[in-house]
Amino acid sequence: MSRHPFAGRAGAVIAVMTLALATPAAASDSESGGLRDSGGLHDSEWALTALKAERAWKFSKGAGVTVAVIGTGVDASHPDLRGRVVRGKDFAGGTGGFGTRDGGKAAEQSTHAAGIIAGTGRNYRGDGVYGLAPKAKVMPLGVYRDGKPLADPTAKAIRHAVDHGVRVIDLAVNFKRPTPALRSAVKYAVGKDAVIVAGAGDNGKIGNRPTYPAALPGVVAVVATDKKGAVWTSSHHGGKTLLAAPGVAILTTSGDNDYWTGDGTGFAAPWVAAGAALLRSEHPRWNANQVVQKLIDTADRKGSSGHDPRYGYGVIAPAKALADRAAPPASAELSAPRRHPSATPAAAAPKTEGDESALVTIGVVAGVLVVLAIVAVVLISRRRPPDNSHHG
């Protein structure tokens, strides 16, 4: 080994060059203040990566849009939610005040939904949890009493939201049957141009009966998917489901300045509400049907190009939705996708650009490795000791 000291050095140089050249994406993320290098909490935010949040943020972060979160109330004091929670109201005598305290059980808190929608990542010196629409705001509306949601207070909360200018609503509640007041409130909100989102339900393995308000006309019913893109086994499924979104092992904000990791369609629906907020911020003149139709048109299909009883029209792809700037017809009723996302040049552009960049990087790395290998062989040959076989 001592006869070829340069061989070891050449190998080390090649290894270092390979590492340096093979990781340009990480460097660019660091320079742009991206999520990849931002620490432990972000390492667990797999949904943001799956939804290509950073590509979406090049277009919109939800500024100027308020999302009503109807449920247990939201902990407005959480470091990742400070400045993002506007004055709300309690309609059931549960949380009291303006809905800015969360009185829900650990797994049912609306603070979870608020973090998924509008988390700023400010905690721990910028190492907190991000939402998909980090510049949007949240209006907390409490409808829980004694640990249970109430249908008629939910109806009042829906009307309150739209009467105060809210055009995206996340319903963090579900009921076995709707009251007339709840049906009327949803119809009223639809007429006021609101995007209304709710988890489809977590009863896929225990009867799979429709839950409300998710099953009401005009509500976007959302199923939960896991890290591999498969539908969560307990998700409700059937003809009423419209879209899918990450809903398994979701890290988000929790009451008492804490964090929570949970599963369920209630963890999936806020991603869709946040996606709608991004579109409403970017396209303020689009009506609610246009916003939802764009999410449908650009969703990542599973199986057939039409409606699937488990996935709906597919998993939302907010970056595609924002890149595809063509406005759906303003008068259109929600329907099957008008075109598959792969056939939409504008929507496919970011992906193509990323693929081309990756191919260029691979080519550069391969070329440099070949050059380094040749240089190493030449230098090793030049430094090889003379043959001593002819000397005694």
mmCIF file with all atom_site columns, N, CA and C in Angstrom, residues 132-175:
data_model
loop_
_atom_site.group_PDB
_atom_site.id
_atom_site.type_symbol
_atom_site.label_atom_id
_atom_site.label_alt_id
_atom_site.label_comp_id
_atom_site.label_asym_id
_atom_site.label_entity_id
_atom_site.label_seq_id
_atom_site.pdbx_PDB_ins_code
_atom_site.Cartn_x
_atom_site.Cartn_y
_atom_site.Cartn_z
_atom_site.occupancy
_atom_site.B_iso_or_equiv
_atom_site.pdbx_formal_charge
_atom_site.auth_seq_id
_atom_site.auth_comp_id
_atom_site.auth_asym_id
_atom_site.auth_atom_id
_atom_site.pdbx_PDB_model_num
ATOM 1   N N  . LEU A 1 132 ? -49.339 24.707 5.345  1.00 0.00 ? 132 LEU A N  1
ATOM 2   C CA . LEU A 1 132 ? -49.250 24.821 3.889  1.00 0.00 ? 132 LEU A CA 1
ATOM 3   C C  . LEU A 1 132 ? -49.506 26.245 3.417  1.00 0.00 ? 132 LEU A C  1
ATOM 4   N N  . ALA A 1 133 ? -50.243 27.027 4.198  1.00 0.00 ? 133 ALA A N  1
ATOM 5   C CA . ALA A 1 133 ? -50.519 28.434 3.846  1.00 0.00 ? 133 ALA A CA 1
ATOM 6   C C  . ALA A 1 133 ? -50.038 29.325 4.993  1.00 0.00 ? 133 ALA A C  1
ATOM 7   N N  . PRO A 1 134 ? -48.720 29.457 5.172  1.00 0.00 ? 134 PRO A N  1
ATOM 8   C CA . PRO A 1 134 ? -48.173 30.088 6.374  1.00 0.00 ? 134 PRO A CA 1
ATOM 9   C C  . PRO A 1 134 ? -48.441 31.579 6.514  1.00 0.00 ? 134 PRO A C  1
ATOM 10  N N  . LYS A 1 135 ? -48.967 32.216 5.469  1.00 0.00 ? 135 LYS A N  1
ATOM 11  C CA . LYS A 1 135 ? -49.318 33.635 5.595  1.00 0.00 ? 135 LYS A CA 1
ATOM 12  C C  . LYS A 1 135 ? -50.823 33.861 5.650  1.00 0.00 ? 135 LYS A C  1
ATOM 13  N N  . ALA A 1 136 ? -51.580 32.779 5.660  1.00 0.00 ? 136 ALA A N  1
ATOM 14  C CA . ALA A 1 136 ? -53.026 32.893 5.854  1.00 0.00 ? 136 ALA A CA 1
ATOM 15  C C  . ALA A 1 136 ? -53.323 33.104 7.331  1.00 0.00 ? 136 ALA A C  1
ATOM 16  N N  . LYS A 1 137 ? -54.556 33.445 7.630  1.00 0.00 ? 137 LYS A N  1
ATOM 17  C CA . LYS A 1 137 ? -54.974 33.580 9.028  1.00 0.00 ? 137 LYS A CA 1
ATOM 18  C C  . LYS A 1 137 ? -56.124 32.622 9.316  1.00 0.00 ? 137 LYS A C  1
ATOM 19  N N  . VAL A 1 138 ? -56.330 32.383 10.599 1.00 0.00 ? 138 VAL A N  1
ATOM 20  C CA . VAL A 1 138 ? -57.341 31.426 11.034 1.00 0.00 ? 138 VAL A CA 1
ATOM 21  C C  . VAL A 1 138 ? -58.338 32.123 11.944 1.00 0.00 ? 138 VAL A C  1
ATOM 22  N N  . MET A 1 139 ? -59.622 31.872 11.700 1.00 0.00 ? 139 MET A N  1
ATOM 23  C CA . MET A 1 139 ? -60.682 32.350 12.594 1.00 0.00 ? 139 MET A CA 1
ATOM 24  C C  . MET A 1 139 ? -61.217 31.146 13.371 1.00 0.00 ? 139 MET A C  1
ATOM 25  N N  . PRO A 1 140 ? -60.982 31.069 14.682 1.00 0.00 ? 140 PRO A N  1
ATOM 26  C CA . PRO A 1 140 ? -61.444 29.924 15.466 1.00 0.00 ? 140 PRO A CA 1
ATOM 27  C C  . PRO A 1 140 ? -62.885 30.106 15.936 1.00 0.00 ? 140 PRO A C  1
ATOM 28  N N  . LEU A 1 141 ? -63.728 29.118 15.668 1.00 0.00 ? 141 LEU A N  1
ATOM 29  C CA . LEU A 1 141 ? -65.127 29.171 16.060 1.00 0.00 ? 141 LEU A CA 1
ATOM 30  C C  . LEU A 1 141 ? -65.453 27.906 16.851 1.00 0.00 ? 141 LEU A C  1
ATOM 31  N N  . GLY A 1 142 ? -65.740 28.083 18.141 1.00 0.00 ? 142 GLY A N  1
ATOM 32  C CA . GLY A 1 142 ? -65.970 26.950 19.023 1.00 0.00 ? 142 GLY A CA 1
ATOM 33  C C  . GLY A 1 142 ? -67.392 26.446 18.987 1.00 0.00 ? 142 GLY A C  1
ATOM 34  N N  . VAL A 1 143 ? -67.544 25.119 18.856 1.00 0.00 ? 143 VAL A N  1
ATOM 35  C CA . VAL A 1 143 ? -68.877 24.507 18.817 1.00 0.00 ? 143 VAL A CA 1
ATOM 36  C C  . VAL A 1 143 ? -68.950 23.263 19.698 1.00 0.00 ? 143 VAL A C  1
ATOM 37  N N  . TYR A 1 144 ? -67.979 23.100 20.598 1.00 0.00 ? 144 TYR A N  1
ATOM 38  C CA . TYR A 1 144 ? -67.932 21.948 21.496 1.00 0.00 ? 144 TYR A CA 1
ATOM 39  C C  . TYR A 1 144 ? -68.465 22.309 22.878 1.00 0.00 ? 144 TYR A C  1
ATOM 40  N N  . ARG A 1 145 ? -69.152 21.355 23.474 1.00 0.00 ? 145 ARG A N  1
ATOM 41  C CA . ARG A 1 145 ? -69.546 21.478 24.873 1.00 0.00 ? 145 ARG A CA 1
ATOM 42  C C  . ARG A 1 145 ? -69.418 20.095 25.522 1.00 0.00 ? 145 ARG A C  1
ATOM 43  N N  . ASP A 1 146 ? -68.752 20.073 26.655 1.00 0.00 ? 146 ASP A N  1
ATOM 44  C CA . ASP A 1 146 ? -68.532 18.815 27.387 1.00 0.00 ? 146 ASP A CA 1
ATOM 45  C C  . ASP A 1 146 ? -67.876 17.761 26.499 1.00 0.00 ? 146 ASP A C  1
ATOM 46  N N  . GLY A 1 147 ? -66.939 18.211 25.694 1.00 0.00 ? 147 GLY A N  1
ATOM 47  C CA . GLY A 1 147 ? -66.173 17.282 24.869 1.00 0.00 ? 147 GLY A CA 1
ATOM 48  C C  . GLY A 1 147 ? -66.851 16.790 23.621 1.00 0.00 ? 147 GLY A C  1
ATOM 49  N N  . LYS A 1 148 ? -68.015 17.362 23.262 1.00 0.00 ? 148 LYS A N  1
ATOM 50  C CA . LYS A 1 148 ? -68.719 16.907 22.069 1.00 0.00 ? 148 LYS A CA 1
ATOM 51  C C  . LYS A 1 148 ? -69.135 18.090 21.204 1.00 0.00 ? 148 LYS A C  1
ATOM 52  N N  . PRO A 1 149 ? -69.067 17.926 19.870 1.00 0.00 ? 149 PRO A N  1
ATOM 53  C CA . PRO A 1 149 ? -69.528 19.004 18.985 1.00 0.00 ? 149 PRO A CA 1
ATOM 54  C C  . PRO A 1 149 ? -71.050 19.025 18.932 1.00 0.00 ? 149 PRO A C  1
ATOM 55  N N  . LEU A 1 150 ? -71.609 20.200 18.751 1.00 0.00 ? 150 LEU A N  1
ATOM 56  C CA . LEU A 1 150 ? -73.050 20.377 18.661 1.00 0.00 ? 150 LEU A CA 1
ATOM 57  C C  . LEU A 1 150 ? -73.413 20.880 17.270 1.00 0.00 ? 150 LEU A C  1
ATOM 58  N N  . ALA A 1 151 ? -74.445 20.268 16.672 1.00 0.00 ? 151 ALA A N  1
ATOM 59  C CA . ALA A 1 151 ? -74.769 20.548 15.276 1.00 0.00 ? 151 ALA A CA 1
ATOM 60  C C  . ALA A 1 151 ? -75.315 21.961 15.065 1.00 0.00 ? 151 ALA A C  1
ATOM 61  N N  . ASP A 1 152 ? -76.257 22.388 15.883 1.00 0.00 ? 152 ASP A N  1
ATOM 62  C CA . ASP A 1 152 ? -76.844 23.707 15.657 1.00 0.00 ? 152 ASP A CA 1
ATOM 63  C C  . ASP A 1 152 ? -75.850 24.846 15.915 1.00 0.00 ? 152 ASP A C  1
ATOM 64  N N  . PRO A 1 153 ? -75.021 24.762 16.976 1.00 0.00 ? 153 PRO A N  1
ATOM 65  C CA . PRO A 1 153 ? -73.956 25.758 17.093 1.00 0.00 ? 153 PRO A CA 1
ATOM 66  C C  . PRO A 1 153 ? -72.998 25.741 15.897 1.00 0.00 ? 153 PRO A C  1
ATOM 67  N N  . THR A 1 154 ? -72.770 24.560 15.316 1.00 0.00 ? 154 THR A N  1
ATOM 68  C CA . THR A 1 154 ? -71.947 24.489 14.112 1.00 0.00 ? 154 THR A CA 1
ATOM 69  C C  . THR A 1 154 ? -72.594 25.270 12.982 1.00 0.00 ? 154 THR A C  1
ATOM 70  N N  . ALA A 1 155 ? -73.907 25.153 12.867 1.00 0.00 ? 155 ALA A N  1
ATOM 71  C CA . ALA A 1 155 ? -74.633 25.904 11.841 1.00 0.00 ? 155 ALA A CA 1
ATOM 72  C C  . ALA A 1 155 ? -74.469 27.410 12.059 1.00 0.00 ? 155 ALA A C  1
ATOM 73  N N  . LYS A 1 156 ? -74.565 27.839 13.306 1.00 0.00 ? 156 LYS A N  1
ATOM 74  C CA . LYS A 1 156 ? -74.393 29.262 13.613 1.00 0.00 ? 156 LYS A CA 1
ATOM 75  C C  . LYS A 1 156 ? -72.970 29.718 13.283 1.00 0.00 ? 156 LYS A C  1
ATOM 76  N N  . ALA A 1 157 ? -72.003 28.870 13.563 1.00 0.00 ? 157 ALA A N  1
ATOM 77  C CA . ALA A 1 157 ? -70.604 29.211 13.289 1.00 0.00 ? 157 ALA A CA 1
ATOM 78  C C  . ALA A 1 157 ? -70.360 29.369 11.795 1.00 0.00 ? 157 ALA A C  1
ATOM 79  N N  . ILE A 1 158 ? -70.969 28.496 10.994 1.00 0.00 ? 158 ILE A N  1
ATOM 80  C CA . ILE A 1 158 ? -70.813 28.594 9.537  1.00 0.00 ? 158 ILE A CA 1
ATOM 81  C C  . ILE A 1 158 ? -71.362 29.925 9.042  1.00 0.00 ? 158 ILE A C  1
ATOM 82  N N  . ARG A 1 159 ? -72.538 30.274 9.498  1.00 0.00 ? 159 ARG A N  1
ATOM 83  C CA . ARG A 1 159 ? -73.141 31.547 9.076  1.00 0.00 ? 159 ARG A CA 1
ATOM 84  C C  . ARG A 1 159 ? -72.309 32.734 9.551  1.00 0.00 ? 159 ARG A C  1
ATOM 85  N N  . HIS A 1 160 ? -71.799 32.650 10.765 1.00 0.00 ? 160 HIS A N  1
ATOM 86  C CA . HIS A 1 160 ? -70.966 33.737 11.307 1.00 0.00 ? 160 HIS A CA 1
ATOM 87  C C  . HIS A 1 160 ? -69.723 33.927 10.432 1.00 0.00 ? 160 HIS A C  1
ATOM 88  N N  . ALA A 1 161 ? -69.106 32.817 10.040 1.00 0.00 ? 161 ALA A N  1
ATOM 89  C CA . ALA A 1 161 ? -67.881 32.895 9.239  1.00 0.00 ? 161 ALA A CA 1
ATOM 90  C C  . ALA A 1 161 ? -68.125 33.628 7.924  1.00 0.00 ? 161 ALA A C  1
ATOM 91  N N  . VAL A 1 162 ? -69.116 33.193 7.184  1.00 0.00 ? 162 VAL A N  1
ATOM 92  C CA . VAL A 1 162 ? -69.333 33.813 5.875  1.00 0.00 ? 162 VAL A CA 1
ATOM 93  C C  . VAL A 1 162 ? -69.850 35.246 6.009  1.00 0.00 ? 162 VAL A C  1
ATOM 94  N N  . ASP A 1 163 ? -70.607 35.524 7.066  1.00 0.00 ? 163 ASP A N  1
ATOM 95  C CA . ASP A 1 163 ? -71.092 36.891 7.276  1.00 0.00 ? 163 ASP A CA 1
ATOM 96  C C  . ASP A 1 163 ? -69.958 37.841 7.652  1.00 0.00 ? 163 ASP A C  1
ATOM 97  N N  . HIS A 1 164 ? -68.815 37.275 8.070  1.00 0.00 ? 164 HIS A N  1
ATOM 98  C CA . HIS A 1 164 ? -67.636 38.089 8.395  1.00 0.00 ? 164 HIS A CA 1
ATOM 99  C C  . HIS A 1 164 ? -66.553 37.976 7.328  1.00 0.00 ? 164 HIS A C  1
ATOM 100 N N  . GLY A 1 165 ? -66.972 37.606 6.121  1.00 0.00 ? 165 GLY A N  1
ATOM 101 C CA . GLY A 1 165 ? -66.060 37.663 4.979  1.00 0.00 ? 165 GLY A CA 1
ATOM 102 C C  . GLY A 1 165 ? -65.184 36.458 4.757  1.00 0.00 ? 165 GLY A C  1
ATOM 103 N N  . VAL A 1 166 ? -65.355 35.401 5.534  1.00 0.00 ? 166 VAL A N  1
ATOM 104 C CA . VAL A 1 166 ? -64.529 34.205 5.358  1.00 0.00 ? 166 VAL A CA 1
ATOM 105 C C  . VAL A 1 166 ? -65.009 33.430 4.140  1.00 0.00 ? 166 VAL A C  1
ATOM 106 N N  . ARG A 1 167 ? -64.070 32.999 3.291  1.00 0.00 ? 167 ARG A N  1
ATOM 107 C CA . ARG A 1 167 ? -64.431 32.273 2.084  1.00 0.00 ? 167 ARG A CA 1
ATOM 108 C C  . ARG A 1 167 ? -63.792 30.885 1.995  1.00 0.00 ? 167 ARG A C  1
ATOM 109 N N  . VAL A 1 168 ? -63.133 30.455 3.084  1.00 0.00 ? 168 VAL A N  1
ATOM 110 C CA . VAL A 1 168 ? -62.661 29.071 3.191  1.00 0.00 ? 168 VAL A CA 1
ATOM 111 C C  . VAL A 1 168 ? -62.981 28.604 4.606  1.00 0.00 ? 168 VAL A C  1
ATOM 112 N N  . ILE A 1 169 ? -63.632 27.457 4.726  1.00 0.00 ? 169 ILE A N  1
ATOM 113 C CA . ILE A 1 169 ? -64.046 26.941 6.034  1.00 0.00 ? 169 ILE A CA 1
ATOM 114 C C  . ILE A 1 169 ? -63.572 25.502 6.176  1.00 0.00 ? 169 ILE A C  1
ATOM 115 N N  . ASP A 1 170 ? -62.888 25.218 7.292  1.00 0.00 ? 170 ASP A N  1
ATOM 116 C CA . ASP A 1 170 ? -62.511 23.849 7.640  1.00 0.00 ? 170 ASP A CA 1
ATOM 117 C C  . ASP A 1 170 ? -63.400 23.408 8.795  1.00 0.00 ? 170 ASP A C  1
ATOM 118 N N  . LEU A 1 171 ? -64.230 22.396 8.550  1.00 0.00 ? 171 LEU A N  1
ATOM 119 C CA . LEU A 1 171 ? -65.154 21.892 9.558  1.00 0.00 ? 171 LEU A CA 1
ATOM 120 C C  . LEU A 1 171 ? -64.520 20.712 10.288 1.00 0.00 ? 171 LEU A C  1
ATOM 121 N N  . ALA A 1 172 ? -64.004 20.976 11.498 1.00 0.00 ? 172 ALA A N  1
ATOM 122 C CA . ALA A 1 172 ? -63.335 19.943 12.280 1.00 0.00 ? 172 ALA A CA 1
ATOM 123 C C  . ALA A 1 172 ? -64.341 19.252 13.195 1.00 0.00 ? 172 ALA A C  1
ATOM 124 N N  . VAL A 1 173 ? -65.478 18.858 12.635 1.00 0.00 ? 173 VAL A N  1
ATOM 125 C CA . VAL A 1 173 ? -66.554 18.195 13.371 1.00 0.00 ? 173 VAL A CA 1
ATOM 126 C C  . VAL A 1 173 ? -67.179 17.140 12.470 1.00 0.00 ? 173 VAL A C  1
ATOM 127 N N  . ASN A 1 174 ? -67.867 16.184 13.081 1.00 0.00 ? 174 ASN A N  1
ATOM 128 C CA . ASN A 1 174 ? -68.681 15.269 12.289 1.00 0.00 ? 174 ASN A CA 1
ATOM 129 C C  . ASN A 1 174 ? -69.833 14.753 13.125 1.00 0.00 ? 174 ASN A C  1
ATOM 130 N N  . PHE A 1 175 ? -70.952 14.502 12.448 1.00 0.00 ? 175 PHE A N  1
ATOM 131 C CA . PHE A 1 175 ? -72.171 14.044 13.097 1.00 0.00 ? 175 PHE A CA 1
ATOM 132 C C  . PHE A 1 175 ? -72.746 12.869 12.309 1.00 0.00 ? 175 PHE A C  1
#
